[in-house]
mmCIF file with all atom_site columns, C-alpha atoms in Angstrom:
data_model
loop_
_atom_site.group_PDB
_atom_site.id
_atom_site.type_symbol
_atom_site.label_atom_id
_atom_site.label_alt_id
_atom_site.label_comp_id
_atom_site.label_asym_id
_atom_site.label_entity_id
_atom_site.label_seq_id
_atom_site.pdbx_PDB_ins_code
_atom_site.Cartn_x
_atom_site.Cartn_y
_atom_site.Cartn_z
_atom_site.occupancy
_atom_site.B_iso_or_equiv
_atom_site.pdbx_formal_charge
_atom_site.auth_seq_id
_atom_site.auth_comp_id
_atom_site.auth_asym_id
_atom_site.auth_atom_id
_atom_site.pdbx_PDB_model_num
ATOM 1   C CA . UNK A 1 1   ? -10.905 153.700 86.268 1.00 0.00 ? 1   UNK A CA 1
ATOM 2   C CA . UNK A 1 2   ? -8.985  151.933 83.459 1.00 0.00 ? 2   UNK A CA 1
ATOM 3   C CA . UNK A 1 3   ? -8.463  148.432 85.539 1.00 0.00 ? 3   UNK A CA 1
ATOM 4   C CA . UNK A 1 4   ? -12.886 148.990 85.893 1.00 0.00 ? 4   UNK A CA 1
ATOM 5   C CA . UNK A 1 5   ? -12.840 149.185 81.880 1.00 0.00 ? 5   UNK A CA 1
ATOM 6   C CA . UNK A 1 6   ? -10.059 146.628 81.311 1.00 0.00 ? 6   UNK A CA 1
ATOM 7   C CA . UNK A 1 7   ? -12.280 144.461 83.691 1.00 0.00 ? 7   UNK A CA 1
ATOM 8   C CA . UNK A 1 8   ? -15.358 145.021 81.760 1.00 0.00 ? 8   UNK A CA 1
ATOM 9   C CA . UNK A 1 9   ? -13.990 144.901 78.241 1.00 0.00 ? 9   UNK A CA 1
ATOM 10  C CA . UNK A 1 10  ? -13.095 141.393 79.511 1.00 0.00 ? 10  UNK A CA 1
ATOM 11  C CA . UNK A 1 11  ? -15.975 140.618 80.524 1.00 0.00 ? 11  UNK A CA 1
ATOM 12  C CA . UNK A 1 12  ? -17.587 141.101 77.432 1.00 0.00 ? 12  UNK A CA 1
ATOM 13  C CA . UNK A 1 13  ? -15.021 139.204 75.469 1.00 0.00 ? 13  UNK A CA 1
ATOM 14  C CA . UNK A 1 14  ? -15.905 136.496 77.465 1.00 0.00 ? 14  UNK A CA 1
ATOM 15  C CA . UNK A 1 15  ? -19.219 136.521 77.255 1.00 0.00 ? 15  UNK A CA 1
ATOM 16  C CA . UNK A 1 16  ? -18.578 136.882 73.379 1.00 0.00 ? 16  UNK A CA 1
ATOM 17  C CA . UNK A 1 17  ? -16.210 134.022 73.463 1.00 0.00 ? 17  UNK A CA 1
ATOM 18  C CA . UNK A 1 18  ? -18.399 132.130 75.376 1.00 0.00 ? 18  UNK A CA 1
ATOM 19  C CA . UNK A 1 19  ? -21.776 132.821 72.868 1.00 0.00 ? 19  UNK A CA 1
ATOM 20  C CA . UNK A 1 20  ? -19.348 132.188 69.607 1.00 0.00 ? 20  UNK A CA 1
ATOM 21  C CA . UNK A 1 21  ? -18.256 128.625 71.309 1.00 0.00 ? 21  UNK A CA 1
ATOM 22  C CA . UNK A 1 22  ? -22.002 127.611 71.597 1.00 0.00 ? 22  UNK A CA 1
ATOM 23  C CA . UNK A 1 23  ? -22.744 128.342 68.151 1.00 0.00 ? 23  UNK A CA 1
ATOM 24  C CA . UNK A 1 24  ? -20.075 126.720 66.988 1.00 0.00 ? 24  UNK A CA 1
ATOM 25  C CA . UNK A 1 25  ? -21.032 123.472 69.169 1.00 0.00 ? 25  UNK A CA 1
ATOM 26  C CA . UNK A 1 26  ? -24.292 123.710 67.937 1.00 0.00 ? 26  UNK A CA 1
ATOM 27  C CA . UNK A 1 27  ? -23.323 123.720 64.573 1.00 0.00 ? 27  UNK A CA 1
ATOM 28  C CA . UNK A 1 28  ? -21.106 120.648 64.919 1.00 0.00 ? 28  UNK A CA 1
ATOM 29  C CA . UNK A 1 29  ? -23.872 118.494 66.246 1.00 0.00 ? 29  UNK A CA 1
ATOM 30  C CA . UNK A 1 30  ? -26.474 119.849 63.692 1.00 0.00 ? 30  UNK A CA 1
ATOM 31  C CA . UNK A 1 31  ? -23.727 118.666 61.086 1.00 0.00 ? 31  UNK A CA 1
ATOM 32  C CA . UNK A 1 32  ? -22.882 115.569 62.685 1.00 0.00 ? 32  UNK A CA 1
ATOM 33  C CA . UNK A 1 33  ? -26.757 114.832 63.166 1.00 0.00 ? 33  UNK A CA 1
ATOM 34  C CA . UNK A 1 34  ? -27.375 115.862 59.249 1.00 0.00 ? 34  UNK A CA 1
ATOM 35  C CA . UNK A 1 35  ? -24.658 113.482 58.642 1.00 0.00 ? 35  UNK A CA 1
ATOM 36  C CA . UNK A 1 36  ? -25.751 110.761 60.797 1.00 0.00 ? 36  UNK A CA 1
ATOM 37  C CA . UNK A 1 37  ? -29.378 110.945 59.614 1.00 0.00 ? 37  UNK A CA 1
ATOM 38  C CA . UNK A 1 38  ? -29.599 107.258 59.089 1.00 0.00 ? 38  UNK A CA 1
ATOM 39  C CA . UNK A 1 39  ? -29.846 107.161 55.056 1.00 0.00 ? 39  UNK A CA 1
ATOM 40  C CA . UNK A 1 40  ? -28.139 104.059 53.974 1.00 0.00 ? 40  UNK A CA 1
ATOM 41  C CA . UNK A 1 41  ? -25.742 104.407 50.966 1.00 0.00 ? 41  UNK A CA 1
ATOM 42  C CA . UNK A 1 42  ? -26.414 101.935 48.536 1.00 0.00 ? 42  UNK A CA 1
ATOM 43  C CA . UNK A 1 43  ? -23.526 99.772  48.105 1.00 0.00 ? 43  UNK A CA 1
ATOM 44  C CA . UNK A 1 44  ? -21.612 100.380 44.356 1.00 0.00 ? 44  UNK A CA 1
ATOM 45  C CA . UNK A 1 45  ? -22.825 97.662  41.966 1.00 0.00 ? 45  UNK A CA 1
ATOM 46  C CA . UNK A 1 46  ? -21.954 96.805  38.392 1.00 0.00 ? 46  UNK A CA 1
ATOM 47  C CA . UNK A 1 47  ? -24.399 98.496  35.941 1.00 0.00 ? 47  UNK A CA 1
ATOM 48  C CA . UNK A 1 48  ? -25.875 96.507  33.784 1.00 0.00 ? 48  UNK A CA 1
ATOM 49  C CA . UNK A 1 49  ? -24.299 96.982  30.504 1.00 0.00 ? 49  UNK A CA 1
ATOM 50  C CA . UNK A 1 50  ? -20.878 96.607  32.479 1.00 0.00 ? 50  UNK A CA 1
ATOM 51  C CA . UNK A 1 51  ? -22.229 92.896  33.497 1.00 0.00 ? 51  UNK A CA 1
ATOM 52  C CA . UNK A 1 52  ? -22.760 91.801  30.271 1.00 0.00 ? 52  UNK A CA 1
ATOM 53  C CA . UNK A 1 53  ? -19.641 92.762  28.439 1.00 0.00 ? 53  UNK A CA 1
ATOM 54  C CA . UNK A 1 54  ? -18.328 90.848  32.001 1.00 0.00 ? 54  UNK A CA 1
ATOM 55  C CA . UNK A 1 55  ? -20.503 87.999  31.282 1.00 0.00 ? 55  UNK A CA 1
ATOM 56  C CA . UNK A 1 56  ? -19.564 87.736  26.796 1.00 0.00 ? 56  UNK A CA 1
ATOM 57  C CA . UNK A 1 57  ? -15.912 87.934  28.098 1.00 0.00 ? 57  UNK A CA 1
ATOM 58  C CA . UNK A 1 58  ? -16.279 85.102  30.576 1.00 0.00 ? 58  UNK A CA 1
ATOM 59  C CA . UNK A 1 59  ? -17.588 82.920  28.229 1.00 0.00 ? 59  UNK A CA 1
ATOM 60  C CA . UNK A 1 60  ? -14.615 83.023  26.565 1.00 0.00 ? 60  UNK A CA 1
ATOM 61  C CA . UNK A 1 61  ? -12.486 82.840  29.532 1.00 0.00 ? 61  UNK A CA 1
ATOM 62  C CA . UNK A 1 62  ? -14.409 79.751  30.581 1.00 0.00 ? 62  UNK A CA 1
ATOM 63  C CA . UNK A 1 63  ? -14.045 77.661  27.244 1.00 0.00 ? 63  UNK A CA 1
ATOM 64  C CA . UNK A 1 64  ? -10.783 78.256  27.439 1.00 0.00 ? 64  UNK A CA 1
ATOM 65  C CA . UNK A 1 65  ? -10.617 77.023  31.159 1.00 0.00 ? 65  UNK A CA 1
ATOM 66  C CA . UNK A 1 66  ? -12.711 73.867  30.006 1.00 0.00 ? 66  UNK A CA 1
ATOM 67  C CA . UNK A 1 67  ? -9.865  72.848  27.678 1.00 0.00 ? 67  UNK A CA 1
ATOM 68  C CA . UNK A 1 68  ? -7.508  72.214  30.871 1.00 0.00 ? 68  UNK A CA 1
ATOM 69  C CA . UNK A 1 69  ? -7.976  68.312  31.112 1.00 0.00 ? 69  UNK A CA 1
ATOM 70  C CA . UNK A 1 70  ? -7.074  68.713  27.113 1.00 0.00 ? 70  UNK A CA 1
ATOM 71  C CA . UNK A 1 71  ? -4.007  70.883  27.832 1.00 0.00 ? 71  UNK A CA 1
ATOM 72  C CA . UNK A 1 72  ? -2.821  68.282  30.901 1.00 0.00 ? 72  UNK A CA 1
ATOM 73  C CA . UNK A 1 73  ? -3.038  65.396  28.322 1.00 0.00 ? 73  UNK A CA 1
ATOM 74  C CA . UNK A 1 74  ? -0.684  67.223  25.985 1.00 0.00 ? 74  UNK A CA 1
ATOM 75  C CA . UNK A 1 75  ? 1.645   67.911  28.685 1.00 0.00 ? 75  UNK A CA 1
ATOM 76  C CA . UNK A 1 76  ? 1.564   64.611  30.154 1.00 0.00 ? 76  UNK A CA 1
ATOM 77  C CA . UNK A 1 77  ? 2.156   63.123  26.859 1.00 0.00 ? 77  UNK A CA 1
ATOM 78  C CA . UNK A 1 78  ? 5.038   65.820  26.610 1.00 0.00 ? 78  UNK A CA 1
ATOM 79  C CA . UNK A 1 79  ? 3.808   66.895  23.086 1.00 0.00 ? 79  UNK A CA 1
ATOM 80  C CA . UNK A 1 80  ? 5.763   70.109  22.671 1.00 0.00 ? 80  UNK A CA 1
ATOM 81  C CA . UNK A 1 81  ? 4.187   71.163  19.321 1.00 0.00 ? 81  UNK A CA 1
ATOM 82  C CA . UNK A 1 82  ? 0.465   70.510  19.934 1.00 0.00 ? 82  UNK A CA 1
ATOM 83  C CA . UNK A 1 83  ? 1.062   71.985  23.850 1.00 0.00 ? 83  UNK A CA 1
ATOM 84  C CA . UNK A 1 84  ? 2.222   75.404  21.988 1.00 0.00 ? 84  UNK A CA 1
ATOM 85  C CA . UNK A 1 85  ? -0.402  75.202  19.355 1.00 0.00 ? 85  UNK A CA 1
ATOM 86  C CA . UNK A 1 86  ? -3.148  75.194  22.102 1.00 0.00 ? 86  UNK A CA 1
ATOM 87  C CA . UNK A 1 87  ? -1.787  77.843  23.887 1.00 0.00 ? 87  UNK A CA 1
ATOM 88  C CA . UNK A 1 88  ? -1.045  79.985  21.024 1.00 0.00 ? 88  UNK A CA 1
ATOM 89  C CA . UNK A 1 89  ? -4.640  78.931  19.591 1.00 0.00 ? 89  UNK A CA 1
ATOM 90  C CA . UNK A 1 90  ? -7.774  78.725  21.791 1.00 0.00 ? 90  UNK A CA 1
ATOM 91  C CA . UNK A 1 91  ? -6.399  79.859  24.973 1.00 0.00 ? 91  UNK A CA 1
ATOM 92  C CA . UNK A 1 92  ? -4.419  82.887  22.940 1.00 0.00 ? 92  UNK A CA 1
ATOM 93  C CA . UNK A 1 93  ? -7.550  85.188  23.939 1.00 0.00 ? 93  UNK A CA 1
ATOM 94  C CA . UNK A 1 94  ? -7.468  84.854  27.913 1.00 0.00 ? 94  UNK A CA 1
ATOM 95  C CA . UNK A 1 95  ? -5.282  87.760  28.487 1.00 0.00 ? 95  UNK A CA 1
ATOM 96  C CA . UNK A 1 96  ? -7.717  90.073  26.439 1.00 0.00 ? 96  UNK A CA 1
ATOM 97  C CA . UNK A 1 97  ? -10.503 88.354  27.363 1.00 0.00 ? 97  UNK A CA 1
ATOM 98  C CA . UNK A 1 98  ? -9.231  89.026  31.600 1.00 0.00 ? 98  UNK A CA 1
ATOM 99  C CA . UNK A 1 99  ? -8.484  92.783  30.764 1.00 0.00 ? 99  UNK A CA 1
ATOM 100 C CA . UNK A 1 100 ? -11.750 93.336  29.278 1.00 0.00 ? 100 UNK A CA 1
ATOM 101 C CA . UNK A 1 101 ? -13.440 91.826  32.537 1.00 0.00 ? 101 UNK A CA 1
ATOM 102 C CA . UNK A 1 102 ? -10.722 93.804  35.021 1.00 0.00 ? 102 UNK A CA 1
ATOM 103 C CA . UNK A 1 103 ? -12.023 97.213  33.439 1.00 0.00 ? 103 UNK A CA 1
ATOM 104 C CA . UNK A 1 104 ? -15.492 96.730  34.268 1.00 0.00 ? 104 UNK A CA 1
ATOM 105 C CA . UNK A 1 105 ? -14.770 95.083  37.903 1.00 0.00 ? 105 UNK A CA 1
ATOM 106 C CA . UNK A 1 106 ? -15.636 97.548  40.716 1.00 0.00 ? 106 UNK A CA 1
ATOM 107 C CA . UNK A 1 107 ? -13.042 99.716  41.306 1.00 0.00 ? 107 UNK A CA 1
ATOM 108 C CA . UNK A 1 108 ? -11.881 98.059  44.971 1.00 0.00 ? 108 UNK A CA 1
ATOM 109 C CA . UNK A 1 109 ? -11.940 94.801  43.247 1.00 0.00 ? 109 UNK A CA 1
ATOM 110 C CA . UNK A 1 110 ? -9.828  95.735  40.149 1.00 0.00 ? 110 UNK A CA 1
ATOM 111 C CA . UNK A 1 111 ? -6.183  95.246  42.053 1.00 0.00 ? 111 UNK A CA 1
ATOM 112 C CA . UNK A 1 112 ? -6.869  91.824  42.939 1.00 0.00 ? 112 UNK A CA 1
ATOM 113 C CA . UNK A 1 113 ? -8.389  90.561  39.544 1.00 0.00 ? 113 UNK A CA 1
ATOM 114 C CA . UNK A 1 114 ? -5.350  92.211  37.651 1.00 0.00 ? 114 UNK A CA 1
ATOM 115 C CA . UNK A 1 115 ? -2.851  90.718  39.801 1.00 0.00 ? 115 UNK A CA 1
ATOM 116 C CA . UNK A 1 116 ? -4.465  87.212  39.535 1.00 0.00 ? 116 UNK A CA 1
ATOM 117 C CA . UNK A 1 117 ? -4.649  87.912  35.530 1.00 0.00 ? 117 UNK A CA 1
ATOM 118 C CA . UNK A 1 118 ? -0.992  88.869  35.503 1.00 0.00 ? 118 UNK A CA 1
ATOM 119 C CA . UNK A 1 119 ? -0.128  85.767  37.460 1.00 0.00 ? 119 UNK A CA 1
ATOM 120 C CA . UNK A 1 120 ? -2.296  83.658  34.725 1.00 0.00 ? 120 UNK A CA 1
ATOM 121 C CA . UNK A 1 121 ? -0.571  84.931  31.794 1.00 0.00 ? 121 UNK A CA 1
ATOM 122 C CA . UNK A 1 122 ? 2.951   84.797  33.401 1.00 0.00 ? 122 UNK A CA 1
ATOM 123 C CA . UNK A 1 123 ? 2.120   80.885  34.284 1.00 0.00 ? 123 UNK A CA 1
ATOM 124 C CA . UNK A 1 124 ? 0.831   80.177  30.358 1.00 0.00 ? 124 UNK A CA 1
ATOM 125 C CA . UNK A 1 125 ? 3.964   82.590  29.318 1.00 0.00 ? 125 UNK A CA 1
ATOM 126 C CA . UNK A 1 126 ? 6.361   79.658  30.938 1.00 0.00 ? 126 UNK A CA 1
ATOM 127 C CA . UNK A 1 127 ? 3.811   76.942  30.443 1.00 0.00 ? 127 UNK A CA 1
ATOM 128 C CA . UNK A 1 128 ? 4.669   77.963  26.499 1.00 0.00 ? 128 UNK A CA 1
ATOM 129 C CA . UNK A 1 129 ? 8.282   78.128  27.375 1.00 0.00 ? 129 UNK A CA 1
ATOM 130 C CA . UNK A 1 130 ? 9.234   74.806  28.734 1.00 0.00 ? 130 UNK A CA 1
ATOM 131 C CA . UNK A 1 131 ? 7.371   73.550  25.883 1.00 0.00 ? 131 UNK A CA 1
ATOM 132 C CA . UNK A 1 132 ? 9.465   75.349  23.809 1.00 0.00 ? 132 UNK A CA 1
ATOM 133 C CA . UNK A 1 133 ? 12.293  74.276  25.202 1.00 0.00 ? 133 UNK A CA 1
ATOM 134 C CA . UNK A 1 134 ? 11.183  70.735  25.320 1.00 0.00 ? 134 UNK A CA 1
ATOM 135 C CA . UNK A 1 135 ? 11.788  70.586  29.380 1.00 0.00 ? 135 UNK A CA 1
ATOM 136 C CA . UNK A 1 136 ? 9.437   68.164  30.920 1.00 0.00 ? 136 UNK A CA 1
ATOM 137 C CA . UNK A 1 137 ? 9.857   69.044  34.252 1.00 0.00 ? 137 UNK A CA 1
ATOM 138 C CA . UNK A 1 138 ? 9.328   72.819  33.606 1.00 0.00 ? 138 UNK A CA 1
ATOM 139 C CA . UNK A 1 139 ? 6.544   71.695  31.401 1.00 0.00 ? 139 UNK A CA 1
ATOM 140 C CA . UNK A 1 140 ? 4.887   69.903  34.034 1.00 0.00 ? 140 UNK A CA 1
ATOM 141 C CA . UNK A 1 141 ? 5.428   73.036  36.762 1.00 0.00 ? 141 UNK A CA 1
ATOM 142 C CA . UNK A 1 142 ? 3.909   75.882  34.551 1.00 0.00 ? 142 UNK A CA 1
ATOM 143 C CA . UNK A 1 143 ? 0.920   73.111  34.202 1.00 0.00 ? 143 UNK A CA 1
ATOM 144 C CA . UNK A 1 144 ? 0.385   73.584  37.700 1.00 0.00 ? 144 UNK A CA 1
ATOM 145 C CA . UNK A 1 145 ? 0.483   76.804  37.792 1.00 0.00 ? 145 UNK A CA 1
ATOM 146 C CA . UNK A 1 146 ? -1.382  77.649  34.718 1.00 0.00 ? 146 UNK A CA 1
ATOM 147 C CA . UNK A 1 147 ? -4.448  75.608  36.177 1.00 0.00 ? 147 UNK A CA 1
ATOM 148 C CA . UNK A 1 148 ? -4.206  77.012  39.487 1.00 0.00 ? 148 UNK A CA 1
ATOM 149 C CA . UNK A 1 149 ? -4.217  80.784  38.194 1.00 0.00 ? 149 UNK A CA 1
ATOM 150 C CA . UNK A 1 150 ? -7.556  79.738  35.839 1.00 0.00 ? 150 UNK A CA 1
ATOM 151 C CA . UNK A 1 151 ? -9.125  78.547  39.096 1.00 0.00 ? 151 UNK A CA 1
ATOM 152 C CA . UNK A 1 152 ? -7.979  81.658  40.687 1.00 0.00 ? 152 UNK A CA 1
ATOM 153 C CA . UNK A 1 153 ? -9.021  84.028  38.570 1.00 0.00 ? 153 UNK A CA 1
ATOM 154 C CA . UNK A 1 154 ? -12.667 82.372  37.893 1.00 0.00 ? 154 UNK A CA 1
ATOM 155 C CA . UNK A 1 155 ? -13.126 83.797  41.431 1.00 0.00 ? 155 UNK A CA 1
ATOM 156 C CA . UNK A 1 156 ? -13.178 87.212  40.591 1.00 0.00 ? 156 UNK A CA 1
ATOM 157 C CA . UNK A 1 157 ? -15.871 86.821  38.267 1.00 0.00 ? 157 UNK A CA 1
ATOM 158 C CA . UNK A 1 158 ? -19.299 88.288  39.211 1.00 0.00 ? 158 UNK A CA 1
ATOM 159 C CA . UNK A 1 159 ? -21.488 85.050  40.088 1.00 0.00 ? 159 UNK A CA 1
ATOM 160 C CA . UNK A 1 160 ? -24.331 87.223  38.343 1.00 0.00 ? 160 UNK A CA 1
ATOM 161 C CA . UNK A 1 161 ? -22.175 87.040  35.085 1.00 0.00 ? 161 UNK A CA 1
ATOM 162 C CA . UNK A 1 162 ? -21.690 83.486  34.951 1.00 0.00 ? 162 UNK A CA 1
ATOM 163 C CA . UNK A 1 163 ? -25.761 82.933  34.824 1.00 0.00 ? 163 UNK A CA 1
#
Protein backbone atom coordinates (compact mmCIF):
# COMPACT_ATOMS: atom_id res chain seq x y z
CA UNK A 1 0.00 0.00 0.00
CA UNK A 2 2.66 2.68 0.67
CA UNK A 3 5.02 1.64 -2.52
CA UNK A 4 1.05 2.16 -4.52
CA UNK A 5 1.09 5.83 -2.87
CA UNK A 6 4.85 6.45 -3.19
CA UNK A 7 4.18 5.38 -6.89
CA UNK A 8 1.39 7.72 -7.35
CA UNK A 9 2.68 10.71 -5.44
CA UNK A 10 5.37 10.34 -8.14
CA UNK A 11 3.41 10.28 -10.61
CA UNK A 12 1.89 13.38 -9.94
CA UNK A 13 5.14 15.17 -9.34
CA UNK A 14 5.89 14.30 -12.63
CA UNK A 15 3.16 15.24 -14.25
CA UNK A 16 3.59 18.60 -12.21
CA UNK A 17 7.15 18.80 -13.22
CA UNK A 18 6.38 18.07 -16.52
CA UNK A 19 3.27 20.98 -16.82
CA UNK A 20 5.72 23.63 -14.85
CA UNK A 21 8.59 22.83 -17.65
CA UNK A 22 6.08 23.71 -20.49
CA UNK A 23 5.15 26.88 -19.04
CA UNK A 24 8.30 27.81 -18.48
CA UNK A 25 9.29 26.94 -22.28
CA UNK A 26 6.51 28.77 -23.34
CA UNK A 27 7.39 31.67 -21.59
CA UNK A 28 10.95 31.73 -22.93
CA UNK A 29 9.86 31.75 -26.52
CA UNK A 30 7.02 34.33 -25.89
CA UNK A 31 10.02 36.46 -24.41
CA UNK A 32 12.43 35.67 -26.95
CA UNK A 33 9.65 36.33 -29.71
CA UNK A 34 8.67 39.82 -27.80
CA UNK A 35 12.27 40.44 -27.99
CA UNK A 36 12.85 39.48 -31.45
CA UNK A 37 9.80 41.36 -32.76
CA UNK A 38 11.72 42.96 -35.53
CA UNK A 39 11.69 46.79 -34.25
CA UNK A 40 14.88 48.30 -35.35
CA UNK A 41 16.74 50.45 -32.73
CA UNK A 42 17.65 53.57 -34.09
CA UNK A 43 21.27 53.93 -34.10
CA UNK A 44 22.60 56.80 -31.26
CA UNK A 45 23.21 60.09 -33.10
CA UNK A 46 24.51 63.46 -32.00
CA UNK A 47 21.61 65.81 -31.06
CA UNK A 48 21.58 68.73 -32.57
CA UNK A 49 22.70 71.27 -30.18
CA UNK A 50 25.67 68.76 -29.42
CA UNK A 51 26.64 69.20 -33.35
CA UNK A 52 26.91 72.63 -33.29
CA UNK A 53 28.98 73.34 -30.25
CA UNK A 54 31.05 70.28 -32.35
CA UNK A 55 30.90 72.27 -35.42
CA UNK A 56 31.94 76.30 -33.48
CA UNK A 57 34.80 74.19 -31.91
CA UNK A 58 36.04 72.79 -35.20
CA UNK A 59 36.26 75.90 -36.70
CA UNK A 60 38.70 76.74 -34.46
CA UNK A 61 40.47 73.54 -34.58
CA UNK A 62 40.61 73.90 -38.35
CA UNK A 63 42.19 77.52 -38.55
CA UNK A 64 44.53 76.42 -36.46
CA UNK A 65 45.27 73.28 -38.70
CA UNK A 66 45.37 75.74 -41.79
CA UNK A 67 48.35 77.55 -40.24
CA UNK A 68 50.56 74.22 -40.68
CA UNK A 69 52.39 75.23 -44.02
CA UNK A 70 53.01 78.62 -41.77
CA UNK A 71 54.28 76.62 -38.77
CA UNK A 72 56.65 74.25 -41.29
CA UNK A 73 58.18 77.53 -42.68
CA UNK A 74 59.14 78.63 -39.19
CA UNK A 75 60.60 75.39 -38.44
CA UNK A 76 62.36 75.00 -41.56
CA UNK A 77 63.78 78.35 -41.19
CA UNK A 78 64.63 77.14 -37.52
CA UNK A 79 63.10 80.39 -36.04
CA UNK A 80 62.90 79.40 -32.39
CA UNK A 81 61.10 82.57 -31.16
CA UNK A 82 58.39 83.05 -33.83
CA UNK A 83 57.93 78.84 -33.82
CA UNK A 84 57.00 79.32 -29.90
CA UNK A 85 55.03 82.43 -30.45
CA UNK A 86 52.70 80.51 -32.89
CA UNK A 87 52.26 77.77 -30.80
CA UNK A 88 51.74 79.65 -27.71
CA UNK A 89 49.42 82.11 -29.86
CA UNK A 90 46.89 80.84 -32.46
CA UNK A 91 47.30 77.24 -32.04
CA UNK A 92 47.26 77.80 -27.93
CA UNK A 93 43.35 76.93 -28.15
CA UNK A 94 43.50 73.31 -29.83
CA UNK A 95 43.63 71.44 -26.66
CA UNK A 96 40.37 73.24 -25.39
CA UNK A 97 39.03 73.51 -28.50
CA UNK A 98 39.58 69.09 -28.88
CA UNK A 99 38.09 68.61 -25.29
CA UNK A 100 35.12 70.58 -26.02
CA UNK A 101 34.50 68.38 -29.26
CA UNK A 102 35.55 64.87 -27.23
CA UNK A 103 32.59 65.66 -24.70
CA UNK A 104 29.98 65.83 -27.18
CA UNK A 105 31.41 62.76 -29.41
CA UNK A 106 29.23 59.63 -29.00
CA UNK A 107 30.11 57.86 -26.19
CA UNK A 108 31.91 54.66 -28.22
CA UNK A 109 33.76 57.22 -30.12
CA UNK A 110 35.05 59.34 -27.17
CA UNK A 111 38.27 56.88 -26.35
CA UNK A 112 39.63 57.20 -29.67
CA UNK A 113 39.19 61.07 -30.18
CA UNK A 114 40.80 61.65 -26.64
CA UNK A 115 43.65 59.51 -27.28
CA UNK A 116 44.32 61.14 -30.72
CA UNK A 117 43.88 64.70 -28.81
CA UNK A 118 46.34 63.61 -26.16
CA UNK A 119 48.76 62.49 -28.82
CA UNK A 120 48.25 66.14 -30.57
CA UNK A 121 49.03 68.10 -27.61
CA UNK A 122 51.96 65.83 -26.47
CA UNK A 123 53.47 66.33 -30.25
CA UNK A 124 52.92 70.48 -30.02
CA UNK A 125 54.15 70.03 -26.15
CA UNK A 126 57.75 68.82 -27.76
CA UNK A 127 57.20 70.65 -31.00
CA UNK A 128 57.44 73.83 -28.31
CA UNK A 129 60.29 72.13 -26.63
CA UNK A 130 62.92 71.61 -29.20
CA UNK A 131 62.18 75.05 -30.08
CA UNK A 132 62.94 75.98 -26.85
CA UNK A 133 65.84 74.34 -26.71
CA UNK A 134 66.93 75.51 -30.07
CA UNK A 135 67.40 71.64 -31.36
CA UNK A 136 66.80 71.45 -35.01
CA UNK A 137 66.56 68.00 -35.34
CA UNK A 138 64.00 67.63 -32.47
CA UNK A 139 62.41 70.65 -33.97
CA UNK A 140 61.99 69.10 -37.18
CA UNK A 141 60.58 65.53 -35.49
CA UNK A 142 57.77 67.12 -33.27
CA UNK A 143 56.90 68.93 -36.83
CA UNK A 144 56.09 65.66 -38.03
CA UNK A 145 54.34 64.63 -35.54
CA UNK A 146 52.41 67.67 -34.72
CA UNK A 147 51.01 67.61 -38.43
CA UNK A 148 50.32 64.07 -38.44
CA UNK A 149 48.21 64.18 -35.06
CA UNK A 150 46.12 67.44 -36.73
CA UNK A 151 45.41 65.12 -39.67
CA UNK A 152 44.55 62.48 -37.26
CA UNK A 153 42.40 64.00 -35.19
CA UNK A 154 40.36 65.95 -38.12
CA UNK A 155 39.08 62.36 -38.56
CA UNK A 156 37.12 62.16 -35.64
CA UNK A 157 35.19 65.05 -36.49
CA UNK A 158 31.51 64.54 -37.49
CA UNK A 159 31.52 65.16 -41.44
CA UNK A 160 28.00 66.81 -40.60
CA UNK A 161 29.96 69.40 -38.43
CA UNK A 162 32.38 70.44 -40.86
CA UNK A 163 29.35 71.65 -43.36
Amino acid sequence: MAVQRVSAFLQTLRSSLRSLALVAMALVLSLGLVACSGAQAKPPTISPADLEIISRQAEGFLAAKDRLPELATLVNERDWTFTRNLIHGPMHEVGREMLYINQRLLPNERAEANQRADKLKAALADLDEAARQQDGEKLRKAYIRVASGFGSYAEVIPAAALS
